XYZ file of N, CA and C in Angstrom:
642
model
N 5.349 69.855 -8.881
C 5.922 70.253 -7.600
C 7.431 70.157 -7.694
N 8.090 71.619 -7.799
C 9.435 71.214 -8.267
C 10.364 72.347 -7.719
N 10.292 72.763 -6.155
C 10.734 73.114 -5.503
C 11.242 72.566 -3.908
N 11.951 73.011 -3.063
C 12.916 72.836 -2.419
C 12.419 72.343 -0.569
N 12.311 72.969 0.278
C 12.835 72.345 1.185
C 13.102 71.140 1.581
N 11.881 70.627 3.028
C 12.515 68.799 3.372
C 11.268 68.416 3.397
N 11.652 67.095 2.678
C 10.682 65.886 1.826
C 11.114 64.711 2.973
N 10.655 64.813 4.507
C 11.315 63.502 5.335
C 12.700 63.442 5.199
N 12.906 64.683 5.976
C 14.610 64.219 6.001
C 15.387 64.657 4.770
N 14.822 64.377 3.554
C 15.449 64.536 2.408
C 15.027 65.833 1.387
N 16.159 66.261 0.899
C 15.533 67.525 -0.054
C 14.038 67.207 -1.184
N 13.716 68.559 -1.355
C 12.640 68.150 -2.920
C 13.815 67.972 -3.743
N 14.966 68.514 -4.435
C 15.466 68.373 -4.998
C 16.465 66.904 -5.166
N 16.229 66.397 -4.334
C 16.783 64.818 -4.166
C 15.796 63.922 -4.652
N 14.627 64.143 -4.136
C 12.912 63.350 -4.709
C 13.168 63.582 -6.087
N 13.451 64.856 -6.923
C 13.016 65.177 -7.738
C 14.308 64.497 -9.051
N 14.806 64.134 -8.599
C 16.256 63.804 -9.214
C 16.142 62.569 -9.428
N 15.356 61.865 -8.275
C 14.853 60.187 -8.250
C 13.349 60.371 -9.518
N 12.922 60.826 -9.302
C 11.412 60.748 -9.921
C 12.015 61.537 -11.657
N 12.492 62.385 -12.187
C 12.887 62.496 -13.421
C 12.471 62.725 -14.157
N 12.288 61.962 -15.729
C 11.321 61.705 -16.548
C 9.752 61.222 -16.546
N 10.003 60.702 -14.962
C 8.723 60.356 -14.691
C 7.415 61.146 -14.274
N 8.170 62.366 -14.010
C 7.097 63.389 -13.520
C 6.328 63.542 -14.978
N 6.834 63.925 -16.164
C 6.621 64.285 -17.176
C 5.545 63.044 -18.025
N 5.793 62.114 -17.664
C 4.549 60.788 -17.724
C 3.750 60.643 -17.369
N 3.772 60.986 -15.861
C 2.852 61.141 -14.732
C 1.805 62.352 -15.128
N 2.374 63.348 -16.149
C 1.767 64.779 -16.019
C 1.469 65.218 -17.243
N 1.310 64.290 -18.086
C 1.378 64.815 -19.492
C -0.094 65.345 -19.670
N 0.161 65.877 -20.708
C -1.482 66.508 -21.671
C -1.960 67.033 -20.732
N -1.828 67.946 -19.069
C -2.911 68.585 -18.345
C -3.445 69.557 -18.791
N -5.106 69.457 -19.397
C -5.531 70.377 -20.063
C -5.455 71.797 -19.549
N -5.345 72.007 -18.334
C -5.665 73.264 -17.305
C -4.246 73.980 -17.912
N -3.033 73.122 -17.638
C -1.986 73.394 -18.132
C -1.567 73.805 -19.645
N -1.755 73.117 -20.436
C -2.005 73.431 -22.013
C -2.735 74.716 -22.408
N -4.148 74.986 -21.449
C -4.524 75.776 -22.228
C -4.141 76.988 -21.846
N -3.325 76.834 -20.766
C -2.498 77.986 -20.123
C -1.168 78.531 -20.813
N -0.511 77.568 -21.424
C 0.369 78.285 -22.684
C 0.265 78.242 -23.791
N -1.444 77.793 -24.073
C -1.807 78.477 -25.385
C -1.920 80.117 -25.245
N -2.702 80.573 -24.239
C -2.965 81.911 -23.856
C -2.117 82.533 -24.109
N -0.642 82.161 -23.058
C 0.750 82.655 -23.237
C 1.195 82.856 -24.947
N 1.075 81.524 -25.542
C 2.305 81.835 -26.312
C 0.911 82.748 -27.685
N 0.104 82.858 -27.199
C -1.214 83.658 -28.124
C -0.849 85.048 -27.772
N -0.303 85.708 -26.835
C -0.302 86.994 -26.366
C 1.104 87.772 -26.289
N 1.767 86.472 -26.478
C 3.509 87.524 -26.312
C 3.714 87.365 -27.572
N 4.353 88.187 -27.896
C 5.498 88.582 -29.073
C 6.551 87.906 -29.012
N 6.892 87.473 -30.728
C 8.253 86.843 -30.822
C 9.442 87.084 -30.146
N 10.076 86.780 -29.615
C 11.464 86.881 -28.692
C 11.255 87.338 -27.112
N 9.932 87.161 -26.868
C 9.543 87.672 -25.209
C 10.218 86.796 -24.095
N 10.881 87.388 -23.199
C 11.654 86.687 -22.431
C 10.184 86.410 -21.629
N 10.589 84.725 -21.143
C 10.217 84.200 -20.238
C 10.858 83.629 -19.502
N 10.091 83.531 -18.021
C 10.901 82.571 -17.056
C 9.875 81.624 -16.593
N 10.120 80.391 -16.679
C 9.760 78.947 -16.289
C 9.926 78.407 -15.031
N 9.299 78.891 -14.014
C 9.746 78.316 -12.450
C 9.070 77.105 -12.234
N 10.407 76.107 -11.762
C 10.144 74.597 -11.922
C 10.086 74.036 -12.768
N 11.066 74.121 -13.537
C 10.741 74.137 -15.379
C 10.360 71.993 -15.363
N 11.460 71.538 -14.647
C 11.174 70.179 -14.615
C 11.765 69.857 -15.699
N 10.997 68.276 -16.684
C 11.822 68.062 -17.751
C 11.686 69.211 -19.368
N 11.318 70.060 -18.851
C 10.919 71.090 -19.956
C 9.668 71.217 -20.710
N 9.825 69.939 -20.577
C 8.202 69.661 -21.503
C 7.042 69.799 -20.533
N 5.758 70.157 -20.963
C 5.216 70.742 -22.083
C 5.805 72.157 -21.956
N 6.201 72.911 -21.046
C 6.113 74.601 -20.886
C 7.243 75.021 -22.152
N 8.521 74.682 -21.286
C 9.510 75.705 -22.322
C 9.392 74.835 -23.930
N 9.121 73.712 -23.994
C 9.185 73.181 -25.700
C 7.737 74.357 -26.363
N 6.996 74.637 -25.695
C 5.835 74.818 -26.581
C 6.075 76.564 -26.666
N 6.798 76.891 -25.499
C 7.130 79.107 -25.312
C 8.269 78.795 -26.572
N 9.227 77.802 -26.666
C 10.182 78.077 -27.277
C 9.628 77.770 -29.083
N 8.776 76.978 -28.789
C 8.261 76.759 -30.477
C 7.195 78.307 -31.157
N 6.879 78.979 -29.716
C 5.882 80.079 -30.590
C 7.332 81.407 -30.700
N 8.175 81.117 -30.687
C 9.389 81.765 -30.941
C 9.666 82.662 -29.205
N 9.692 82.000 -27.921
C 10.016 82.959 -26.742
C 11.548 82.448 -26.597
N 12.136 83.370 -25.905
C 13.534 83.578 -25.184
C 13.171 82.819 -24.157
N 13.248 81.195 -23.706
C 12.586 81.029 -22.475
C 14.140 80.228 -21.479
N 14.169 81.282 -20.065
C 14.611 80.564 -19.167
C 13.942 79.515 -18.038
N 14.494 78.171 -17.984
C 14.004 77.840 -16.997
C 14.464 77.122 -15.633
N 14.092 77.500 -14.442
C 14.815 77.257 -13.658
C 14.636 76.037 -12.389
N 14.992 75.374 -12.387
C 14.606 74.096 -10.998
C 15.460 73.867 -10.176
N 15.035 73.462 -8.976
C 16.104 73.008 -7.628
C 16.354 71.828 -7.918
N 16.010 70.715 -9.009
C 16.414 69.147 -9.085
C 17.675 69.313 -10.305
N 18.595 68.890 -10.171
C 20.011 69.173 -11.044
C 19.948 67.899 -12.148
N 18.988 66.604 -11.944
C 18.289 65.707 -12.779
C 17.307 66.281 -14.106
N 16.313 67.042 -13.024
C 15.866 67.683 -14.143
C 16.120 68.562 -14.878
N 17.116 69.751 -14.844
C 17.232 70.348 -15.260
C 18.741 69.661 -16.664
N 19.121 68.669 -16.285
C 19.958 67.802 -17.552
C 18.819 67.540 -18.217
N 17.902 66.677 -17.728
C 16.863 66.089 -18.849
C 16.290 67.660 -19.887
N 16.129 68.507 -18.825
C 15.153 69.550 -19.682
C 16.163 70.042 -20.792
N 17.625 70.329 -20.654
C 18.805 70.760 -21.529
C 18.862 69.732 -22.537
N 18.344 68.622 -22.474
C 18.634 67.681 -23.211
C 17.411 67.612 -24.789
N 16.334 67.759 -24.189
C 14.556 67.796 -24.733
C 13.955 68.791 -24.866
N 14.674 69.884 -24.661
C 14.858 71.257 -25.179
C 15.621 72.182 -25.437
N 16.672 72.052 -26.175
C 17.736 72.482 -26.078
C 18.172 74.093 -26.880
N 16.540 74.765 -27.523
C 16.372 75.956 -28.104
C 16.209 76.460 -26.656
N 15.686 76.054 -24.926
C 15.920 77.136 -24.127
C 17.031 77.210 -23.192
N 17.167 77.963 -22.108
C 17.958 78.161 -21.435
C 17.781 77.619 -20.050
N 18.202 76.399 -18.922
C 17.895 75.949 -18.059
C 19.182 75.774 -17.017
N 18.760 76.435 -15.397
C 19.934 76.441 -14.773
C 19.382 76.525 -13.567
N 20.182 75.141 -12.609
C 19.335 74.853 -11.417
C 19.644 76.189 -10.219
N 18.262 76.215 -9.895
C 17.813 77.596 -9.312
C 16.823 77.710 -8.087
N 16.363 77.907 -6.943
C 15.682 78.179 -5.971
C 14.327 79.317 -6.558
N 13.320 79.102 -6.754
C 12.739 80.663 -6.754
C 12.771 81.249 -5.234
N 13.189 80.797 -4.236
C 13.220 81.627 -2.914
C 14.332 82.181 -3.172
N 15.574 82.222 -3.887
C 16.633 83.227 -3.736
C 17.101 83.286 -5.064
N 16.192 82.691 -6.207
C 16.809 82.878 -7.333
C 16.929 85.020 -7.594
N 17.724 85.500 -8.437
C 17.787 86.905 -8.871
C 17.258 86.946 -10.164
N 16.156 87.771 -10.589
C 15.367 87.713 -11.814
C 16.824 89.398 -12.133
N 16.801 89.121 -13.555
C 17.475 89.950 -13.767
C 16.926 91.602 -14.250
N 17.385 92.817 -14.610
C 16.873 93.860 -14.030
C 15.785 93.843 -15.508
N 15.167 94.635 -14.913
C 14.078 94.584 -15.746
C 12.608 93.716 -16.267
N 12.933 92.465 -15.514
C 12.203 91.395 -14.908
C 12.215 90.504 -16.520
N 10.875 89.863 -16.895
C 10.131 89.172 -17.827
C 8.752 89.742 -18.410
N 9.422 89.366 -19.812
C 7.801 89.705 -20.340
C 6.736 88.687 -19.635
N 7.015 87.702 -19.432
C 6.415 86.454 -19.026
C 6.817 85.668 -17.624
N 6.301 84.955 -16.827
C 6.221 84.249 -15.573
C 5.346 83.131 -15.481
N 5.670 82.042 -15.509
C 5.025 80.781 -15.364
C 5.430 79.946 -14.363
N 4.591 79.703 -13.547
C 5.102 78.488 -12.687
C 3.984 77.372 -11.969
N 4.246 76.537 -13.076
C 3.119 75.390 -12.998
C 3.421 74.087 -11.742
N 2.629 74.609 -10.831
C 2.869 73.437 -9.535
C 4.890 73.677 -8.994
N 5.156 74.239 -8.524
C 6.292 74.561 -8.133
C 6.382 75.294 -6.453
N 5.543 75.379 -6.297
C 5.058 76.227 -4.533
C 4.779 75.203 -3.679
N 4.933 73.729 -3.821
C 3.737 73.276 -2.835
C 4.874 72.093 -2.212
N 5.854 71.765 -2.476
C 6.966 71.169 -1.970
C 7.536 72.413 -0.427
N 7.150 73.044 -0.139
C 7.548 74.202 1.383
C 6.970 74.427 2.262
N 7.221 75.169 2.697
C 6.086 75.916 3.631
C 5.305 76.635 3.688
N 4.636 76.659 4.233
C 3.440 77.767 3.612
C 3.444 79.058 3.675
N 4.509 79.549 4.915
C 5.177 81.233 4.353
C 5.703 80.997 3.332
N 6.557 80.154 2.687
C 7.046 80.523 2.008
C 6.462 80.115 0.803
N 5.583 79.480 0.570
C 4.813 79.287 -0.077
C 4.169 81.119 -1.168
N 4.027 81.814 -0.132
C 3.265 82.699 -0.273
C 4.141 83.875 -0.638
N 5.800 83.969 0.078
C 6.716 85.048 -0.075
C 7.376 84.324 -1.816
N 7.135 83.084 -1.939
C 7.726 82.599 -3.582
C 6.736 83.383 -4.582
N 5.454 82.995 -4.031
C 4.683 83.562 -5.204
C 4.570 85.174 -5.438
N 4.939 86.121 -4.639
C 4.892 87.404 -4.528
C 5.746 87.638 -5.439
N 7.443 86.746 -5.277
C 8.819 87.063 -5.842
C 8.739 87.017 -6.953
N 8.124 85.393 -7.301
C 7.500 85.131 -8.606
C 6.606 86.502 -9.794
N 5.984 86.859 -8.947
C 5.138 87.356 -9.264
C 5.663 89.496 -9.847
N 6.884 89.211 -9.127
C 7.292 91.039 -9.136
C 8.076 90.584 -10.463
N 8.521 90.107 -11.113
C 9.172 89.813 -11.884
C 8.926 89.896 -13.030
N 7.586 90.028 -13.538
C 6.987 90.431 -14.579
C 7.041 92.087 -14.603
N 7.328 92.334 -16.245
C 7.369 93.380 -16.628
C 6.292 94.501 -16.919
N 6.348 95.459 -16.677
C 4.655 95.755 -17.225
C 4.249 95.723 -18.636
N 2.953 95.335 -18.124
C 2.091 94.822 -19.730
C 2.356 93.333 -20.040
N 3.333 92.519 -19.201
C 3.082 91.199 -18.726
C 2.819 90.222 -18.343
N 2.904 88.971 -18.590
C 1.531 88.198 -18.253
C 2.206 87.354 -17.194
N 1.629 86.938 -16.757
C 2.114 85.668 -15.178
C 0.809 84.497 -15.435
N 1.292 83.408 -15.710
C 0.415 81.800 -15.160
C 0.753 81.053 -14.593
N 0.085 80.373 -12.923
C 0.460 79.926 -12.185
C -0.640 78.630 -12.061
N -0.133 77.684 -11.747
C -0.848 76.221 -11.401
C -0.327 75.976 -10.545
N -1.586 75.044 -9.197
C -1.191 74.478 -8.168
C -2.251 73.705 -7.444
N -2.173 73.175 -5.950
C -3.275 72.591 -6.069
C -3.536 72.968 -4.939
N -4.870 73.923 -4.524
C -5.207 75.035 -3.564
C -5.846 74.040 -2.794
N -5.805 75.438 -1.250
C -6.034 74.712 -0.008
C -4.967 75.201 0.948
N -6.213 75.584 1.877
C -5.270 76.276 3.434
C -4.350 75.352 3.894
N -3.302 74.293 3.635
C -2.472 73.358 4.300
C -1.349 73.807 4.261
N -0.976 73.457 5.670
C 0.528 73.506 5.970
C 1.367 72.715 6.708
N 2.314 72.085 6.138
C 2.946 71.002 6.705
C 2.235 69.694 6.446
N 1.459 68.997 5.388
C 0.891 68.154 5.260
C 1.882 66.883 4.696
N 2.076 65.832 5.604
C 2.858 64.460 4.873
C 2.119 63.692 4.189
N 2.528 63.417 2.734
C 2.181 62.781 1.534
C 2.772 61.780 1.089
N 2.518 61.056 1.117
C 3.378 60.066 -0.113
C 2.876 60.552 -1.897
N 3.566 60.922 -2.774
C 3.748 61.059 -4.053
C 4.847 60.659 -4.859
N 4.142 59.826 -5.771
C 5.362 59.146 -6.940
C 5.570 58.659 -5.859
N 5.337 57.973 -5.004
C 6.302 56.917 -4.237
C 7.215 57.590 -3.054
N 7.628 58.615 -2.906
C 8.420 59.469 -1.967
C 7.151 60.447 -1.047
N 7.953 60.158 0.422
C 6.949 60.778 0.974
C 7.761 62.379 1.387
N 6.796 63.019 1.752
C 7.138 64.553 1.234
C 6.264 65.448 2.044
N 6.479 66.637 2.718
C 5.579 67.355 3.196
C 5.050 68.712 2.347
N 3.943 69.003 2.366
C 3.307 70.056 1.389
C 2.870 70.489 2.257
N 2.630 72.242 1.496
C 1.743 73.122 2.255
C 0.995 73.432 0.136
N 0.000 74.635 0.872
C -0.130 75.455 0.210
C -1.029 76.383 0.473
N -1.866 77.427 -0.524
C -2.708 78.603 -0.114
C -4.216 78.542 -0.928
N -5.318 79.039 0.047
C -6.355 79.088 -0.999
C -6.537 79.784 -1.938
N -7.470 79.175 -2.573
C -7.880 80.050 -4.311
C -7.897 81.812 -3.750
N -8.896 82.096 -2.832
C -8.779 83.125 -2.589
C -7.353 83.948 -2.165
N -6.501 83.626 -1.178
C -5.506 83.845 -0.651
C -4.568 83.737 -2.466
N -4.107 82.768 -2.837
C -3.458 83.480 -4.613
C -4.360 84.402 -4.639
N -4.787 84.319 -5.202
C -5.926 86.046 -6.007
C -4.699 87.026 -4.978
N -5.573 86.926 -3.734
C -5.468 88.138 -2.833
C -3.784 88.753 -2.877
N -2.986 87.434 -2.995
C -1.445 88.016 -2.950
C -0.799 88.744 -4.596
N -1.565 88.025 -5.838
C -1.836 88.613 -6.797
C -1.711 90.038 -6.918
N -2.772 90.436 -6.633
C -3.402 91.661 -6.128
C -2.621 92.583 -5.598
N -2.098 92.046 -4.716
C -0.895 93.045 -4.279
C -0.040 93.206 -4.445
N 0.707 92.016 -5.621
C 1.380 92.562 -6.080
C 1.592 92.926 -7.172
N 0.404 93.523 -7.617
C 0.230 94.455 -8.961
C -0.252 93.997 -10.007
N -0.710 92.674 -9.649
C -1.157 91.982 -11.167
C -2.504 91.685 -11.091
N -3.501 91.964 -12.811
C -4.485 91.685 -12.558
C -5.135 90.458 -12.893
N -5.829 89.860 -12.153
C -6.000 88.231 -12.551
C -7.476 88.316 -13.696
N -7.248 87.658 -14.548
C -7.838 88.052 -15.680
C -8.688 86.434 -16.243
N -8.343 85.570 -15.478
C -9.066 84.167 -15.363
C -8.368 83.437 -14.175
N -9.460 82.782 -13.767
C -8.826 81.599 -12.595
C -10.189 80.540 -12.853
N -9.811 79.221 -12.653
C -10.607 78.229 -12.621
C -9.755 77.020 -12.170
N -10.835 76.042 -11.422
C -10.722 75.129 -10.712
C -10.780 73.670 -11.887
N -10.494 72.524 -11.404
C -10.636 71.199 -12.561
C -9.442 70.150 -11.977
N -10.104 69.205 -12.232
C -9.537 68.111 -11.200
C -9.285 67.050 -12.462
N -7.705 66.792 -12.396
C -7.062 66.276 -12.775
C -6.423 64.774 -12.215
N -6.513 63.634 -12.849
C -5.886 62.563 -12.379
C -4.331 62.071 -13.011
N -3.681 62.161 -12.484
C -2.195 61.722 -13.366
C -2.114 60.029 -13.436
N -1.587 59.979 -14.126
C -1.194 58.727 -15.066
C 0.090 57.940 -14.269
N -0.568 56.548 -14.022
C -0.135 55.683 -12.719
C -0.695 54.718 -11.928
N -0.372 53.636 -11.702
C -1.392 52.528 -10.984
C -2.214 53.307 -10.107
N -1.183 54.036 -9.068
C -1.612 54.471 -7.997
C -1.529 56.043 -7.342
N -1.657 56.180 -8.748
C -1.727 57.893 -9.072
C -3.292 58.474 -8.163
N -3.446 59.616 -7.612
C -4.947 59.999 -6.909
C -5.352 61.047 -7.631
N -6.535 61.825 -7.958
C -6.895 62.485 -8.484
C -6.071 63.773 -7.642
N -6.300 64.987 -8.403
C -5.912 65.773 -7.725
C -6.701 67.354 -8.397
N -6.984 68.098 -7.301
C -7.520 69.123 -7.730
C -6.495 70.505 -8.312
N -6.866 71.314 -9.400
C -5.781 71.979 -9.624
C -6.667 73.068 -9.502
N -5.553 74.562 -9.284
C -5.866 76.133 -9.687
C -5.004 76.608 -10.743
N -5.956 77.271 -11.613
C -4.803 77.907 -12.708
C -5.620 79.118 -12.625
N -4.798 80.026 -12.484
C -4.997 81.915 -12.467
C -3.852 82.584 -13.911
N -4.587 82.986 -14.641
C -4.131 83.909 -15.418
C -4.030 85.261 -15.146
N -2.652 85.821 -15.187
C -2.964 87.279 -14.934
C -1.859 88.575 -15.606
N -2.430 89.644 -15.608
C -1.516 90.150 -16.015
C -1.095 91.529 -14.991
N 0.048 92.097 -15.847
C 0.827 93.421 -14.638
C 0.187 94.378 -15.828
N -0.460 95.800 -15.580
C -0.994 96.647 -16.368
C 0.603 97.497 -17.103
N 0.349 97.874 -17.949
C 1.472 98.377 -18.767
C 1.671 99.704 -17.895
């Protein structure tokens, strides 16, 4: 979760600046995640630009696009993480960024990833990120998205210790916005993940694979 509005008063990007390296502890080895840029880095071609929304401390996404040889940018609203990620990956490109107003440049990405990065907002906007996200791929491009589905909006959480309000959208509702905007989803599956922490809670994830037709 590595996007922007208010976390109680306080930005995501302030939470996210406190929490650090720790997200990346908290989150390591998620198989749902892994086997999602095996797919990726199995299907693009050497030098395929990618973009990394919510890149965080870099790891696992841009170390593993940048080891199967990708051009990978990545972008976060925490200015913490995005030092750590420059630091622990320093073959990609990382520069703190909004996906609500970031500018994908012309011609978009061979590639689009954004693992848990929607669910720190609101739930319009929840839904207008993932569209943006989502036009940005090039045709014959692939898009993988992780998150943790469910009609909520405005929900207060405590996570990592900071309390924080989430929304997000159902399994169906991704697909459906997918869909419209041009991409075809080519796997989605559900799997419930616990992160690493005294008082870490299980948590359910969605990962949708998809692609834009050439």
């Amino acid at each position: 979760m590595n996007q922007e509005p208010q976390a109680r008063g306080r930005s995501a990007a302030e939470v996210f600046d406190e929490v650090g390296a720790r997200y990346e502890e908290a989150f390591a080895d998620v198989p749902g995640q892994l086997a999602a840029l095996d797919w990726l880095a199995g299907s693009l071609p050497a030098g395929a630009r990618v973009l990394d929304v919510g890149s965080g401390t870099g790891r696992p996404t841009a170390e593993r696009l940048v080891r199967a040889g990708c051009e990978v940018t990545g972008i976060d609203v925490s200015a913490e993480m995005v030092r750590i990620a420059r630091e622990r990956v320093p073959g990609a490109r990382f520069e703190q960024a909004d996906v609500r107003t970031f500018e994908a440049p012309e011609g978009g990405y061979d590639a689009v990833c954004a693992f848990f990065p929607l669910l720190v907002m609101d739930q319009p906007e929840v839904a207008r990120s993932l569209t943006r996200a989502a036009s940005w791929v090039a045709p014959g491009g692939a898009f993988a998205v992780a998150t943790v589905p469910g009609d909520v909006r405005g929900l207060d959480i405590v996570w990592m210790g900071h309390e924080v309000t989430v929304s997000s959208l159902s399994t169906q509702d991704h697909l459906r916005l997918l869909g419209e905007a041009g991409l075809r989803v080519v796997h989605h599956h559900t799997a419930v993940y616990h992160p690493r922490g005294r008082d870490a809670e299980p948590e359910e994830h969605l990962y949708v694979h998809a692609r834009r037709p050439a």
